[in-house]
mmCIF file of C-alpha atoms in Angstrom:
data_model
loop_
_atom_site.group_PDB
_atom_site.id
_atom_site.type_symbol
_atom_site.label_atom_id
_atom_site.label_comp_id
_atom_site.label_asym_id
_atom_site.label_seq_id
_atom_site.Cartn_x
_atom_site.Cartn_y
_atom_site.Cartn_z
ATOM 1 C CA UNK A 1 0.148 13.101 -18.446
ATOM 2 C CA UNK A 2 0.449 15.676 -15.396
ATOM 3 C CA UNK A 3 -1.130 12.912 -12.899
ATOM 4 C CA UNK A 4 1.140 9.881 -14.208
ATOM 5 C CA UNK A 5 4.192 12.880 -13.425
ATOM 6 C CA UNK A 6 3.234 13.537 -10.077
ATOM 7 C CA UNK A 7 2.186 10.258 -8.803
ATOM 8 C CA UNK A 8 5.405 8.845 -10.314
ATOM 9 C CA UNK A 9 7.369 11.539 -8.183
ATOM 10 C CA UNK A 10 5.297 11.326 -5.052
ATOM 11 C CA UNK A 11 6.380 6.979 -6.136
ATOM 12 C CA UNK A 12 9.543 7.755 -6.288
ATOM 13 C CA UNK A 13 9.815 9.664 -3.120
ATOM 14 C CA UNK A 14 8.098 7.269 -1.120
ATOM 15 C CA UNK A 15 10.267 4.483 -2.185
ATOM 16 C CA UNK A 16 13.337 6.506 -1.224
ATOM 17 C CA UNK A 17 11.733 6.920 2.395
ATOM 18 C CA UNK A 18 10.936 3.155 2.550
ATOM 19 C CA UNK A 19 13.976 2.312 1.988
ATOM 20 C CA UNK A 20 16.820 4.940 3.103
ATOM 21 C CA UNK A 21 15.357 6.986 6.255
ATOM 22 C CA UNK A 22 12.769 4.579 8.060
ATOM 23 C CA UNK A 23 15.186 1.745 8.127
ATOM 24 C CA UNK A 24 17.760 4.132 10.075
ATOM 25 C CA UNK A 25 15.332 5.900 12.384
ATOM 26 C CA UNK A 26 12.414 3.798 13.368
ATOM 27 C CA UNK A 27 12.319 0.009 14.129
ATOM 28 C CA UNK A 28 11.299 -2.840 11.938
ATOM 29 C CA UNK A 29 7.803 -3.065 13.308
ATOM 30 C CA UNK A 30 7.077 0.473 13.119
ATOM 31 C CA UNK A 31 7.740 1.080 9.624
ATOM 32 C CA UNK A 32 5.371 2.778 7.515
ATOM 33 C CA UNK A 33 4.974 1.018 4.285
ATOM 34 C CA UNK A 34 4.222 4.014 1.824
ATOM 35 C CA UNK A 35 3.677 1.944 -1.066
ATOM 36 C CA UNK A 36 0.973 0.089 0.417
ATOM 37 C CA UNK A 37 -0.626 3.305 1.138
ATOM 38 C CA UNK A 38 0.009 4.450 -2.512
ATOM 39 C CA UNK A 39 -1.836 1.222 -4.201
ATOM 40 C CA UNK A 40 -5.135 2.024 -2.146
ATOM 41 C CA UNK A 41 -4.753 5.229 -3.237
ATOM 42 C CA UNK A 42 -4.233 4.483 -6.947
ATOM 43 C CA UNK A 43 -6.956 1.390 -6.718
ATOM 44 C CA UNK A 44 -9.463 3.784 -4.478
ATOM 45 C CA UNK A 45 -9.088 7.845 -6.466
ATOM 46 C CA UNK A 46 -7.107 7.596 -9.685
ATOM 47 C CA UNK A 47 -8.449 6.976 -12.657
ATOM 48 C CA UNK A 48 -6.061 5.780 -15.336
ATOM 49 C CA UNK A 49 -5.701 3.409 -18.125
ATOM 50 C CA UNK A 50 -2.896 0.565 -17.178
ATOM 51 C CA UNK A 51 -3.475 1.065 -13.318
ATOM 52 C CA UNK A 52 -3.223 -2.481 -12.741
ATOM 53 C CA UNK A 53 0.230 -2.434 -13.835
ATOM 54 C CA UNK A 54 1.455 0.377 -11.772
ATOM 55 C CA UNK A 55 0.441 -1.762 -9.298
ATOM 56 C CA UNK A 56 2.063 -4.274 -9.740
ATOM 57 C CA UNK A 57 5.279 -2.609 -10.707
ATOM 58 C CA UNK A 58 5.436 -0.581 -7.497
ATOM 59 C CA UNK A 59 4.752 -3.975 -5.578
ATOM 60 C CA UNK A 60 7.707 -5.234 -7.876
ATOM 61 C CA UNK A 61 10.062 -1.980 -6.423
ATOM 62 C CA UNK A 62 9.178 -3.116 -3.365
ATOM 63 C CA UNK A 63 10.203 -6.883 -4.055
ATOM 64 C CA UNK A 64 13.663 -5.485 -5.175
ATOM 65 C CA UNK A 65 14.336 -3.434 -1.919
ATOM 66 C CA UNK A 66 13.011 -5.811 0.275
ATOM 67 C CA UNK A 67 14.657 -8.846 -0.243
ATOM 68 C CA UNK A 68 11.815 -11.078 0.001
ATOM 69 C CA UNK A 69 10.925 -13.504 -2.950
ATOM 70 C CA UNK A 70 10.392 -11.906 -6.828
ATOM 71 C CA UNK A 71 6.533 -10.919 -7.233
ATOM 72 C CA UNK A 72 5.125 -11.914 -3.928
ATOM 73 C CA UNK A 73 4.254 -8.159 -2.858
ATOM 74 C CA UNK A 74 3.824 -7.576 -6.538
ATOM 75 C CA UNK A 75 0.903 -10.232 -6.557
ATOM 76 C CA UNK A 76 -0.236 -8.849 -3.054
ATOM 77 C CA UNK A 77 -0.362 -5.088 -4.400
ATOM 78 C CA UNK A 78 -2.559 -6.554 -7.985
ATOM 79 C CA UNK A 79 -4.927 -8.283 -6.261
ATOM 80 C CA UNK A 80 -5.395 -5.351 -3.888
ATOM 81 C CA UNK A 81 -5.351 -3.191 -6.766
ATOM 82 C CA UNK A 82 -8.048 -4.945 -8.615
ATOM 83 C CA UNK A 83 -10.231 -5.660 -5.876
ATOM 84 C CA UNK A 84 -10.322 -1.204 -5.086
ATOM 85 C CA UNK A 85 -10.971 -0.678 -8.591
ATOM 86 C CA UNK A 86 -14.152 -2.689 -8.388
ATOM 87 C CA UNK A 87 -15.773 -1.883 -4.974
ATOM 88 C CA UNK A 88 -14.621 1.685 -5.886
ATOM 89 C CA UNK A 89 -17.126 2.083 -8.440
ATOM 90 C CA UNK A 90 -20.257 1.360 -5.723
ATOM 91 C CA UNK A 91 -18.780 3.941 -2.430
ATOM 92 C CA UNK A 92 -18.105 7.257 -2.380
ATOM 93 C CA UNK A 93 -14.187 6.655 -2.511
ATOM 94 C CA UNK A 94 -13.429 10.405 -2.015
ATOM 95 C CA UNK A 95 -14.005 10.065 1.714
ATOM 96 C CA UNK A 96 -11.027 10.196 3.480
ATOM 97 C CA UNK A 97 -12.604 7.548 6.474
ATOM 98 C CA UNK A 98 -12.716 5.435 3.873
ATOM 99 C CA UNK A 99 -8.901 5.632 2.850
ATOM 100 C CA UNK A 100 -8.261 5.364 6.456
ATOM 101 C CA UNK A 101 -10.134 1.826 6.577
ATOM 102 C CA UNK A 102 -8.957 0.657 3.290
ATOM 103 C CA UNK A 103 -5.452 1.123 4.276
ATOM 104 C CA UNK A 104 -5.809 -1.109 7.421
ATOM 105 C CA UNK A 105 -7.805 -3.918 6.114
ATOM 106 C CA UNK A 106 -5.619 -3.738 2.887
ATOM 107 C CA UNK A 107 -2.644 -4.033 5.432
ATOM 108 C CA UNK A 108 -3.804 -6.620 7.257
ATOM 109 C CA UNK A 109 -4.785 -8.706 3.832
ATOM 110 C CA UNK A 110 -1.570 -8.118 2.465
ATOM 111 C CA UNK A 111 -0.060 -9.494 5.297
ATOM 112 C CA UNK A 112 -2.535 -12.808 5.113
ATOM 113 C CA UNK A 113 -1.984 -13.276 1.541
ATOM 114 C CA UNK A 114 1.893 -12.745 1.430
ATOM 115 C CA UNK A 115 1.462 -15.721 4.178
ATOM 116 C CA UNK A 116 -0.788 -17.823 2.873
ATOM 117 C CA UNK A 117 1.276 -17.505 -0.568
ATOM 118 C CA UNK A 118 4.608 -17.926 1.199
ATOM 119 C CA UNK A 119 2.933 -21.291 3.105
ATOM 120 C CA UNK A 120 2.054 -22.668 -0.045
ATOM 121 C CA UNK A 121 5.175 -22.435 -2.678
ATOM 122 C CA UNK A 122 8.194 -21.590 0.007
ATOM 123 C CA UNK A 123 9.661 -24.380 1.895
ATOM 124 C CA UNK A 124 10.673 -22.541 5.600
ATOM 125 C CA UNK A 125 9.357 -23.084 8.573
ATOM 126 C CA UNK A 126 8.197 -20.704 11.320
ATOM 127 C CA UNK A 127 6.726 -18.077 8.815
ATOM 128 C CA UNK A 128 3.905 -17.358 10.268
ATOM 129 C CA UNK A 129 5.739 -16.546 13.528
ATOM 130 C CA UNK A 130 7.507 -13.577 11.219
ATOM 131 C CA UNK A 131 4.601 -12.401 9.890
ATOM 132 C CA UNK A 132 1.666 -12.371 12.367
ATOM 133 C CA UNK A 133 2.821 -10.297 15.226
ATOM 134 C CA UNK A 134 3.847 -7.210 13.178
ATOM 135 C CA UNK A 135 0.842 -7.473 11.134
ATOM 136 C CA UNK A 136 -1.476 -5.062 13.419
ATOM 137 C CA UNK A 137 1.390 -2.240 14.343
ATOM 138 C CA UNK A 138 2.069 -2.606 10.552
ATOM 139 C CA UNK A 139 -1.629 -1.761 9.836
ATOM 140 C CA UNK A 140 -1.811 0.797 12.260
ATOM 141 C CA UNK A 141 1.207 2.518 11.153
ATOM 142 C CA UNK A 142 0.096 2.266 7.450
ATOM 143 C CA UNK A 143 -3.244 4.037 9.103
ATOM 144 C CA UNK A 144 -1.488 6.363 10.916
ATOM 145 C CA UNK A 145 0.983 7.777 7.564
ATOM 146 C CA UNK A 146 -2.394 7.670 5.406
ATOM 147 C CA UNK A 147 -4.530 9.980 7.702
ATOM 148 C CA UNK A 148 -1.437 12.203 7.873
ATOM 149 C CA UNK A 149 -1.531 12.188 3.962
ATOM 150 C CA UNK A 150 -4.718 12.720 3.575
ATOM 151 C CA UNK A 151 -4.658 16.014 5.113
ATOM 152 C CA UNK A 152 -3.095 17.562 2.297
ATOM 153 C CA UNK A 153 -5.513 15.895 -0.626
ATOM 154 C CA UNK A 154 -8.690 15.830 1.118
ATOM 155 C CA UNK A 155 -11.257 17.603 -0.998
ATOM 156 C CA UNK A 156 -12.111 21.158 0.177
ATOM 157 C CA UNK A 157 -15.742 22.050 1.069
ATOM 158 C CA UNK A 158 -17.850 24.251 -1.568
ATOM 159 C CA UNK A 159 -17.971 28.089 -0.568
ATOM 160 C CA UNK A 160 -21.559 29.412 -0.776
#
């Protein structure tokens, strides 16, 4: 009950960053998405019954805020989600190069999906132009805000 407390906090918080004090201070290219960075965390070290749906509610929060169509980074963040939780159960998912690589390739999938989903059931034209060139500083942003949270929760080494 503790863990579903604080991650829900540490949820809450990161939502409030996403969408109060990055928009304000940094530009639209260089924003860290924290959520993102929360899902491969949650699909990658937590353990807990009904993960899949935290997933897909915080991609939902992020729908709300962002003002993109209903469920498409709700899908995105599920199908991340569910893909961690079964290659986590083969690596050593404690390892904090891991994270690191997780975040940027989930980034960078995220970014292909929520394209190839927008292609197929959205009627605009010129998305790709939107979404490809801020797909790499996106990743490496997202890379950048997950090695700097990692610090704090990577595991200490054993004393002898």
């Amino acid at each position: 009950m503790i863990k579903i407390v604080k991650f829900s906090i540490a949820i809450a918080l990161a939502l409030l960053l996403q969408v109060t004090v990055f928009p304000v201070y940094l530009e639209d290219s260089f924003r860290p998405n924290l959520l993102m960075v929360a899902v491969v965390y949650l699909g990658l070290r937590v353990t807990m019954r009904g993960g899949w749906c935290l997933a897909f509610f915080i991609g939902l929060l992020q729908d709300c805020f962002s003002g993109l169509y209903l469920g498409l980074n709700g899908f995105t963040f599920l199908a991340i989600y569910l893909f961690l939780k079964t290659v986590a159960d083969y690596l050593y998912a404690d390892s904090r190069f891991l994270m690191l690589l997780v975040v940027f390739v989930a980034t960078v999938v995220s970014g292909l999906l929520q394209l190839l989903l927008l292609l197929l059931y959205s009627t605009a034209d010129g998305l790709y132009a939107t979404l490809l060139p801020q797909l790499l500083p996106q990743a490496l942003v997202n890379t950048l805000c997950a090695s700097l949270l990692t610090l704090y929760s990577a595991p200490k080494p054993a004393e002898e």
